[in-house]
CSV table of C-alpha atoms in Angstrom, one decimal:
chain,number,residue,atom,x,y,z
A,7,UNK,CA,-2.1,14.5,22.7
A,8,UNK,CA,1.2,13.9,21.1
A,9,UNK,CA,1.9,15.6,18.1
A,10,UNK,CA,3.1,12.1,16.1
A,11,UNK,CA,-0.4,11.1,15.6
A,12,UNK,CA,-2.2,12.7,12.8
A,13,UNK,CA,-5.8,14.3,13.6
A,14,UNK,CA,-8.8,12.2,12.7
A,15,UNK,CA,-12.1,14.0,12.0
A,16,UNK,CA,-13.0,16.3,14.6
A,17,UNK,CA,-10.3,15.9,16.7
A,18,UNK,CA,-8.4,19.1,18.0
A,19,UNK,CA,-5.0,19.0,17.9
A,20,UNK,CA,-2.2,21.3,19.5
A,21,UNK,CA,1.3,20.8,18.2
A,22,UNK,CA,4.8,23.0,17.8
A,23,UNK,CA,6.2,23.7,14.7
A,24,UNK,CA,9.7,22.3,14.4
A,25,UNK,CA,12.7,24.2,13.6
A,26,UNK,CA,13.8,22.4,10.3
A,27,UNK,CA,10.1,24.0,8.9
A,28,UNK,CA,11.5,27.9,9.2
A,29,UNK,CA,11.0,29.6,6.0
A,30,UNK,CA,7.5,27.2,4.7
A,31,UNK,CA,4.5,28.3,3.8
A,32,UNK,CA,1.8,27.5,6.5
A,33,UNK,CA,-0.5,26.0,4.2
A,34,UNK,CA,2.7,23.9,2.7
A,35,UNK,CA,3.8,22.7,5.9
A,36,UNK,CA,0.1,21.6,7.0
A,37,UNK,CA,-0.3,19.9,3.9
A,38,UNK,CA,3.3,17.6,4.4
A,39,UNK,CA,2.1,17.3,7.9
A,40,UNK,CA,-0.9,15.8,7.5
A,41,UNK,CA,-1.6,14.0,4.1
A,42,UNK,CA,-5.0,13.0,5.0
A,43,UNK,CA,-6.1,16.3,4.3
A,44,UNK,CA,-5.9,18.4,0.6
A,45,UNK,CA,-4.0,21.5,0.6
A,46,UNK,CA,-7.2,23.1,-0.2
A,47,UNK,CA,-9.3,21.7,2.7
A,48,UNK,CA,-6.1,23.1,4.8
A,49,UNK,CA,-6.5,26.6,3.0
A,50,UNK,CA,-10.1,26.7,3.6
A,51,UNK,CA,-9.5,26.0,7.6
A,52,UNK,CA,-6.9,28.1,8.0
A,53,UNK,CA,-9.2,31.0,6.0
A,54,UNK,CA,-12.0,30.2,8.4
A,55,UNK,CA,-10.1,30.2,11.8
A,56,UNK,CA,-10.3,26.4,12.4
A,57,UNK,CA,-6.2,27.1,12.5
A,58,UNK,CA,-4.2,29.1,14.8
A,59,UNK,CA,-1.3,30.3,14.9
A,60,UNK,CA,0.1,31.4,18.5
A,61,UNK,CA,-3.2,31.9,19.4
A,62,UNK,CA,-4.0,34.3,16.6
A,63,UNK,CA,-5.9,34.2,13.4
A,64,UNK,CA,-3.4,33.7,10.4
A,65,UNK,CA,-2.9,33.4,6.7
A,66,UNK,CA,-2.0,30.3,4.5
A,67,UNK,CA,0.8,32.1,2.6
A,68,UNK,CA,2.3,33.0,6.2
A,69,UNK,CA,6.2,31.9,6.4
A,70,UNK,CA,6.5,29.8,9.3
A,71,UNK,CA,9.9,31.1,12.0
A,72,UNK,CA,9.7,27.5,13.8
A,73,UNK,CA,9.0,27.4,17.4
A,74,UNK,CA,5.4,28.4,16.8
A,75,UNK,CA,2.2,26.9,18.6
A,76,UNK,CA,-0.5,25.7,16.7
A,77,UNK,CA,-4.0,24.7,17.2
A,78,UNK,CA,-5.7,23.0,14.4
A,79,UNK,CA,-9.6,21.9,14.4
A,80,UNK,CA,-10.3,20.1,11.7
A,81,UNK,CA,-13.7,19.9,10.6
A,82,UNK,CA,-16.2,17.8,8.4
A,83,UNK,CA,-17.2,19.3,5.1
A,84,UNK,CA,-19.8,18.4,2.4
A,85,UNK,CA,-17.7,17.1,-0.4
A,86,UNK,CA,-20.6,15.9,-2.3
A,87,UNK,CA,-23.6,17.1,-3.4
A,88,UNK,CA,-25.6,14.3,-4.9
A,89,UNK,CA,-28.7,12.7,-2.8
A,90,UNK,CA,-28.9,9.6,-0.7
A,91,UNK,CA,-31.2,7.1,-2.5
A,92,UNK,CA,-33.1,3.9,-0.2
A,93,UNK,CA,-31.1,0.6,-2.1
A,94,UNK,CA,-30.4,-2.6,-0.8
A,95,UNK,CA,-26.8,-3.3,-0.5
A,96,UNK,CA,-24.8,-6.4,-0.5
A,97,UNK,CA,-22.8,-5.6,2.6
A,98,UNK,CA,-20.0,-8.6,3.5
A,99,UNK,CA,-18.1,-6.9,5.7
A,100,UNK,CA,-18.1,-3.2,8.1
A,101,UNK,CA,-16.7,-1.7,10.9
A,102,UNK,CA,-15.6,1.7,11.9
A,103,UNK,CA,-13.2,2.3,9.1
A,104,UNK,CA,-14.5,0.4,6.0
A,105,UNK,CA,-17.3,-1.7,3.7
A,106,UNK,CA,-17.2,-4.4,1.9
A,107,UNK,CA,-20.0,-4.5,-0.8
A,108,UNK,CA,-21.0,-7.3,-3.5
A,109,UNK,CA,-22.0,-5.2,-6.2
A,110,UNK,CA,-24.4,-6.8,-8.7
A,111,UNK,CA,-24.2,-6.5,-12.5
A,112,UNK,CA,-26.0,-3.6,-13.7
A,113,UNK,CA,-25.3,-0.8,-11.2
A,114,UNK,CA,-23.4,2.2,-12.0
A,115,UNK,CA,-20.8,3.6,-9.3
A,116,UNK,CA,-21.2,7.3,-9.6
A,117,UNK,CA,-23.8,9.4,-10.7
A,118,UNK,CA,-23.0,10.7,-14.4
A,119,UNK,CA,-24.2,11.6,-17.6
A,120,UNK,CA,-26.7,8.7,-18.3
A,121,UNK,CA,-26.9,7.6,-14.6
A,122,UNK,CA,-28.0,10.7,-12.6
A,123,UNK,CA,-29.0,9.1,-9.7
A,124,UNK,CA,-30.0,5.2,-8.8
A,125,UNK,CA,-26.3,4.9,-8.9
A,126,UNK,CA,-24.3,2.9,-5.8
A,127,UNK,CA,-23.0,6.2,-4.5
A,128,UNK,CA,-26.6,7.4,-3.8
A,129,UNK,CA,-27.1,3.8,-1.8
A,130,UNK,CA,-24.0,4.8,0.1
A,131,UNK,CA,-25.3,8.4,1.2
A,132,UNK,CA,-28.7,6.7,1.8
A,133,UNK,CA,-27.1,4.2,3.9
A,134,UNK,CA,-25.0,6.1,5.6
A,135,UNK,CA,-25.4,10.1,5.4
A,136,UNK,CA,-21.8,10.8,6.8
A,137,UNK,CA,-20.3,9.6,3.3
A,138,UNK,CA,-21.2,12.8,2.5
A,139,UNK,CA,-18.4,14.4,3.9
A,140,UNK,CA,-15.8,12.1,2.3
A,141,UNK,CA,-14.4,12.7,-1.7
A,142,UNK,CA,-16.6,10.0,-3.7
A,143,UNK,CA,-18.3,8.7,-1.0
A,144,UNK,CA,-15.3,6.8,0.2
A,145,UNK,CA,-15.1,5.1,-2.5
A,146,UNK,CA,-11.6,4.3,-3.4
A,147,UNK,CA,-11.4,1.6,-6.4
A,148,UNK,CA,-14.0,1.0,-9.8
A,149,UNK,CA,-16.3,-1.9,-10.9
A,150,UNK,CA,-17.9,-1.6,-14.7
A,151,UNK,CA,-21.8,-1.2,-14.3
A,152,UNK,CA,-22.2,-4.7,-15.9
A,153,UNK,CA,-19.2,-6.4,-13.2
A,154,UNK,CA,-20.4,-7.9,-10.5
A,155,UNK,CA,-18.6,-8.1,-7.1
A,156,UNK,CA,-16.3,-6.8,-4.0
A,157,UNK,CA,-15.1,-3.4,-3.8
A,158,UNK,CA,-14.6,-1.6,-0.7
A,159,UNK,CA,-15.7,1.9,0.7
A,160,UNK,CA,-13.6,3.5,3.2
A,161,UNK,CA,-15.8,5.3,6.4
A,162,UNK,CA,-13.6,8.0,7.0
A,163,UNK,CA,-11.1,10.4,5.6
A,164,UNK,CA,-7.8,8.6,7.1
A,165,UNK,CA,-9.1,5.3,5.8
A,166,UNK,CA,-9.8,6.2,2.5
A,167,UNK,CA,-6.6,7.7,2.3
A,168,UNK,CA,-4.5,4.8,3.2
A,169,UNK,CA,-6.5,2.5,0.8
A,170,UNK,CA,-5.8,5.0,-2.3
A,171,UNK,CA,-2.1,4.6,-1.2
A,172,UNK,CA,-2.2,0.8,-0.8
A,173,UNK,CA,-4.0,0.3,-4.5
A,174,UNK,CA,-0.9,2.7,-5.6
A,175,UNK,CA,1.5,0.3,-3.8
A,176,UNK,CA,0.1,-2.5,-5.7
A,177,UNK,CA,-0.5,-4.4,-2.3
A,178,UNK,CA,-4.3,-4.7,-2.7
A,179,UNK,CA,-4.8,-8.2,-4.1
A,180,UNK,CA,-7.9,-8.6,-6.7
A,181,UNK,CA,-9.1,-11.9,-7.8
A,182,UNK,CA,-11.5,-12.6,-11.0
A,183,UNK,CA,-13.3,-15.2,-12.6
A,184,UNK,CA,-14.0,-14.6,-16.1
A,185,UNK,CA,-15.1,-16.8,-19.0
A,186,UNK,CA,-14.0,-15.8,-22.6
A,187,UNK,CA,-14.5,-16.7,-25.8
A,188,UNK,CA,-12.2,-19.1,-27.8
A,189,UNK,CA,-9.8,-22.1,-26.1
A,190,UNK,CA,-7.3,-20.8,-23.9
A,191,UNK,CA,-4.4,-23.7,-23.6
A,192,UNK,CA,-2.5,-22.3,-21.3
A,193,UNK,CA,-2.7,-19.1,-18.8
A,194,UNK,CA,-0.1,-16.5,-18.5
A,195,UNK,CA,0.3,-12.5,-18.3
A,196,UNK,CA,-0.5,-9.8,-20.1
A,197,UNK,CA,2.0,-6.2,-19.6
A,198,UNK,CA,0.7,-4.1,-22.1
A,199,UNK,CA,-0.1,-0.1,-21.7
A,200,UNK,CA,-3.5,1.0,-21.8
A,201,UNK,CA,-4.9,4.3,-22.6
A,202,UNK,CA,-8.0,6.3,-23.7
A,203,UNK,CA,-9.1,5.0,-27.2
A,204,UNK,CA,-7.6,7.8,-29.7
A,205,UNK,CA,-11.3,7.6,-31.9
A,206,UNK,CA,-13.7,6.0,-29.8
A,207,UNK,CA,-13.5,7.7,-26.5
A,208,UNK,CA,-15.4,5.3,-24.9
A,209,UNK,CA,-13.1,2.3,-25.4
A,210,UNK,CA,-9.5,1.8,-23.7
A,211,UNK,CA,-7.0,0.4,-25.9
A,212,UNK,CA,-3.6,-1.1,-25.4
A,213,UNK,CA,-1.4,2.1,-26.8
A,214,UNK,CA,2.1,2.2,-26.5
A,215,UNK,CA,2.2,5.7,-24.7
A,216,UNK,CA,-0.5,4.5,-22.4
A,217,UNK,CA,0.1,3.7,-18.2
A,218,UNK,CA,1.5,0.7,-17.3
A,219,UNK,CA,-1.4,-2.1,-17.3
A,220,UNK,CA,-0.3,-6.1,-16.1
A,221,UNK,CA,-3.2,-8.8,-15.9
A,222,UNK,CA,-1.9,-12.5,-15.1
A,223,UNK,CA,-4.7,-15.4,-15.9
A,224,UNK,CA,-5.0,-18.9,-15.3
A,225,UNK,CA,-7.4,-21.4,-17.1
A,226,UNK,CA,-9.7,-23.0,-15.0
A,227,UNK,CA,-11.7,-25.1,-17.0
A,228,UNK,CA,-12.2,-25.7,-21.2
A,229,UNK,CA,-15.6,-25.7,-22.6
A,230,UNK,CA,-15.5,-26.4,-27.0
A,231,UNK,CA,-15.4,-22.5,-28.0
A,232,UNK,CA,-14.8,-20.8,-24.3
A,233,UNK,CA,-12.9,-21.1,-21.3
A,234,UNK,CA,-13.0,-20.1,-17.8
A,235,UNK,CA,-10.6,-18.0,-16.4
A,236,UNK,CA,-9.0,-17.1,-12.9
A,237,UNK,CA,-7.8,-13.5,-13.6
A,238,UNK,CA,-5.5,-11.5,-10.7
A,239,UNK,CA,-5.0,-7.7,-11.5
A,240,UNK,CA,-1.4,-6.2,-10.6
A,241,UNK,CA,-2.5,-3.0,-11.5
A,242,UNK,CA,-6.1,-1.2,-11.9
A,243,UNK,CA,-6.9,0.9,-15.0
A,244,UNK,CA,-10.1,1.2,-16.4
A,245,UNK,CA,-11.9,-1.7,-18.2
A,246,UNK,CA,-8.1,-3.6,-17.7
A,247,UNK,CA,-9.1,-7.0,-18.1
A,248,UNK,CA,-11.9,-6.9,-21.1
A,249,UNK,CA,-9.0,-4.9,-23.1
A,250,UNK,CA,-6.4,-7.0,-22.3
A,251,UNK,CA,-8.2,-10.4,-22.9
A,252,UNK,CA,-9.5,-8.2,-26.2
A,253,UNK,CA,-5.7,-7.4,-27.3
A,254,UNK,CA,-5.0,-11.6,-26.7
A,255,UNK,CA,-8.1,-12.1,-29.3
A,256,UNK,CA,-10.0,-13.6,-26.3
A,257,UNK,CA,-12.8,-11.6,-25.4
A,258,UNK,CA,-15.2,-11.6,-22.6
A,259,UNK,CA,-18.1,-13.3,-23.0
A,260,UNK,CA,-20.9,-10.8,-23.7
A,261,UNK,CA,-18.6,-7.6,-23.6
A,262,UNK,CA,-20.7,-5.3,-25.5
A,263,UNK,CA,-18.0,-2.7,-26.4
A,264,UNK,CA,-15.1,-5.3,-26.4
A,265,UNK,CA,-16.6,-8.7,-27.7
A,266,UNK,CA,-17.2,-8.3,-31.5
A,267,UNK,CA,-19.5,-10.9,-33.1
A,268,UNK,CA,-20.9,-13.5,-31.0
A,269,UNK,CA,-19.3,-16.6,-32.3
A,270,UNK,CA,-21.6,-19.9,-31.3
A,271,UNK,CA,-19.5,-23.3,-31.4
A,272,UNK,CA,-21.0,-25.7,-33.9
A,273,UNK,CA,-23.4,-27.7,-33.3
A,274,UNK,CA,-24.3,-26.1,-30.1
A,275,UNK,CA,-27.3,-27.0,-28.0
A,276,UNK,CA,-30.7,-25.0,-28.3
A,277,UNK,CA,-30.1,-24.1,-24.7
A,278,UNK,CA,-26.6,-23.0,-25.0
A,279,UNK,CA,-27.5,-20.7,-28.1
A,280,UNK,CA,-30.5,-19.4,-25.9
A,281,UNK,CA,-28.1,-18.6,-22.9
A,282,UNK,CA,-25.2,-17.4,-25.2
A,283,UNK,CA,-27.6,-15.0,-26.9
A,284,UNK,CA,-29.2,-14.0,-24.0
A,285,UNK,CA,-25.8,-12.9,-21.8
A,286,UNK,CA,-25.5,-9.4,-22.5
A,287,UNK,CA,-22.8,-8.4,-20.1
A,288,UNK,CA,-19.5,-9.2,-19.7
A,289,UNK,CA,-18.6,-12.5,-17.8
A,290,UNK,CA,-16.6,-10.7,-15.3
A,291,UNK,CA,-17.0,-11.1,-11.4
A,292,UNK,CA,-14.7,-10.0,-8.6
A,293,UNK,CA,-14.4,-12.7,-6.4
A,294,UNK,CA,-11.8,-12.3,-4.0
A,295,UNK,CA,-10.6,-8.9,-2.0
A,296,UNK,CA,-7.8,-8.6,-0.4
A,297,UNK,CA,-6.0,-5.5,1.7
A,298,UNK,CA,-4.7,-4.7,4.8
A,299,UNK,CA,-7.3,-2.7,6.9
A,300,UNK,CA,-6.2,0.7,7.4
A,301,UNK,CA,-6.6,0.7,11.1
A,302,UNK,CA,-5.8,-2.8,12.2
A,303,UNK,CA,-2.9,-3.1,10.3
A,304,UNK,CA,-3.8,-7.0,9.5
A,305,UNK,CA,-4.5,-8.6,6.0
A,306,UNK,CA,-8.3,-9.3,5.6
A,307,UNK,CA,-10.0,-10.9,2.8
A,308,UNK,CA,-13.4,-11.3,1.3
A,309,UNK,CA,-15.1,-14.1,-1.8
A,310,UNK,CA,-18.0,-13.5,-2.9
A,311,UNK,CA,-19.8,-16.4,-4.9
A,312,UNK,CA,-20.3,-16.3,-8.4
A,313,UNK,CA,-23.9,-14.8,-9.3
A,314,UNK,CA,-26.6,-17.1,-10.3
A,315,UNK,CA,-26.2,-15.6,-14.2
A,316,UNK,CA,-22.9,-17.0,-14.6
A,317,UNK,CA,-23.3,-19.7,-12.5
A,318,UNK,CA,-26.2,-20.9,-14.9
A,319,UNK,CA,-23.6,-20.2,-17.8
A,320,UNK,CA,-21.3,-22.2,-16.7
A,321,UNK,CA,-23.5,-25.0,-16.4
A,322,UNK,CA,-25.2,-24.9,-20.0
A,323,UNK,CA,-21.5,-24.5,-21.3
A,324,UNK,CA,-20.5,-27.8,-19.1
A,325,UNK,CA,-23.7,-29.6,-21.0
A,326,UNK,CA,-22.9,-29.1,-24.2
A,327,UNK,CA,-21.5,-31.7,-26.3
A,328,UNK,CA,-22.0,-30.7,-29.4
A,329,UNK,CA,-22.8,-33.0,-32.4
């Protein structure tokens, strides 16, 4: 096997240690050599004997001389603890490497305080047990419980790894539809920092100090008191979009931590009241998925369709005339 590739699970690989790596920690060198793996994960192999080190049992802290033979056997390892629970998934897309899910409105990611369990991590270790083995499941990127769809879930270690580094590259493309409230004349971009909420540690808020945060938006279509937005993220912090259409004084649509007052346009419709009052999530789906698959190399994408609940929206808002 030639020692350019880097191990995939359960492979067993044999490689020298070059010359230019005299005077490194083992444990140091493994972890530059292969960045697939955590320094830790490294630690607890070499601790364990799954590394050797001409042909001998051996120490992280060891300095390496260069010249040396080593045999590494990399091995899977529980990284999670939680339980596999039976849940129909929206699967668009799989292969060896990756899923694509449509996630509906209303399910939590990972188990926490609140959500325990019936969260989409336990429907990923119920669907496939393996998951168990990779750091959150594989999953590498965040929908809100109330956001609807695509996300993707990496199948193994090496794929997961490359997906983290491509959503750090920016190259992962993420298109939105959202509908707000208030008229929206023209679209644009939003570059504003965003960062924990200093009172309410549940919010994000655009804060000066915060990371870097850019949201670009188009208008799609004008309704009398809300419009409909194409949204594409450049970067991916947490609730991103309801802050920064928040900070333009354009809220989401049913954003219960985000939205304020719901405002109904005057003379609106008994059906568009009922339907306004009635939409208590944010209008926020994730319709298109772009990235290039860590194995093949080639750019894929994925839409999924708007669900029914906003679909209907859309419709009552289109009716509405007013007086």
């Amino acid at each position: 096997m030639s020692d350019s590739l880097p191990p995939t699970e359960l492979e067993i690989l044999q490689l020298q240690v070059p010359e230019t790596a005299a005077g490194l920690r083992l444990d140091q060198w493994l972890a530059e050599r292969f960045p697939d793996y955590s320094r830790s994960r490294l630690q607890r192999w070499i601790k364990s004997g799954q590394v050797l080190l001409d042909g001998r049992h051996c120490q992280a802290k060891e300095k390496l001389r260069g010249g040396e033979r080593l045999l590494v056997k990399p091995v899977l390892e529980t990284e999670i603890a939680d339980q596999g629970e039976a849940m129909a998934l929206d699967i668009l897309f799989e292969d060896k490497a990756i899923l694509v899910i449509n996630k509906p409105a209303g399910l939590v990611m990972h188990p926490a305080a609140g959500n325990p369990n019936g969260t989409l991590l336990n429907g990923l270790l119920n669907y496939l047990p393996d998951l168990a083995q990779i750091p959150r499941a594989g999953i590498v990127h965040r929908l809100d419980k109330e956001t609807s769809g695509l996300l993707v879930v990496a199948k193994t270690l090496s794929a997961q790894n490359a997906l983290v580094r491509q959503l750090q590259a920016r190259s992962v493309k993420r298109e939105y539809r959202a509908i707000v409230q208030g008229i929206m004349r023209i679209g644009g971009s939003v570059d504003a920092p965003i960062a924990r909420h200093p009172i309410n540690r549940l919010r994000m808020a655009v804060i000066e100090s915060g990371k870097p945060a850019v949201t670009h938006y188009r208008v799609i279509e004008r309704f009398r008191a809300h419009t409909y937005l194409k949204v594409n993220l450049e970067t991916g912090r947490t609730h991103q979009i309801r802050v920064h259409m928040a900070h333009l004084h354009y809220p989401l649509l049913g954003d219960p931590l985000y939205g304020g007052r719901l405002k109904l346009p005057a003379g609106a419709s008994e059906d568009l009241i009922k339907e306004l009052r009635g939409f208590r999530r944010q209008a926020l789906h994730a319709m298109q998925l772009e990235l290039i698959h860590p194995v093949r190399g080639e750019s894929m994408a994925w839409k999924a369709p708007l669900p029914e609940d906003m679909q209907h929206l859309l419709e009552v808002l289109k009716s509405d005339v007013g007086k």
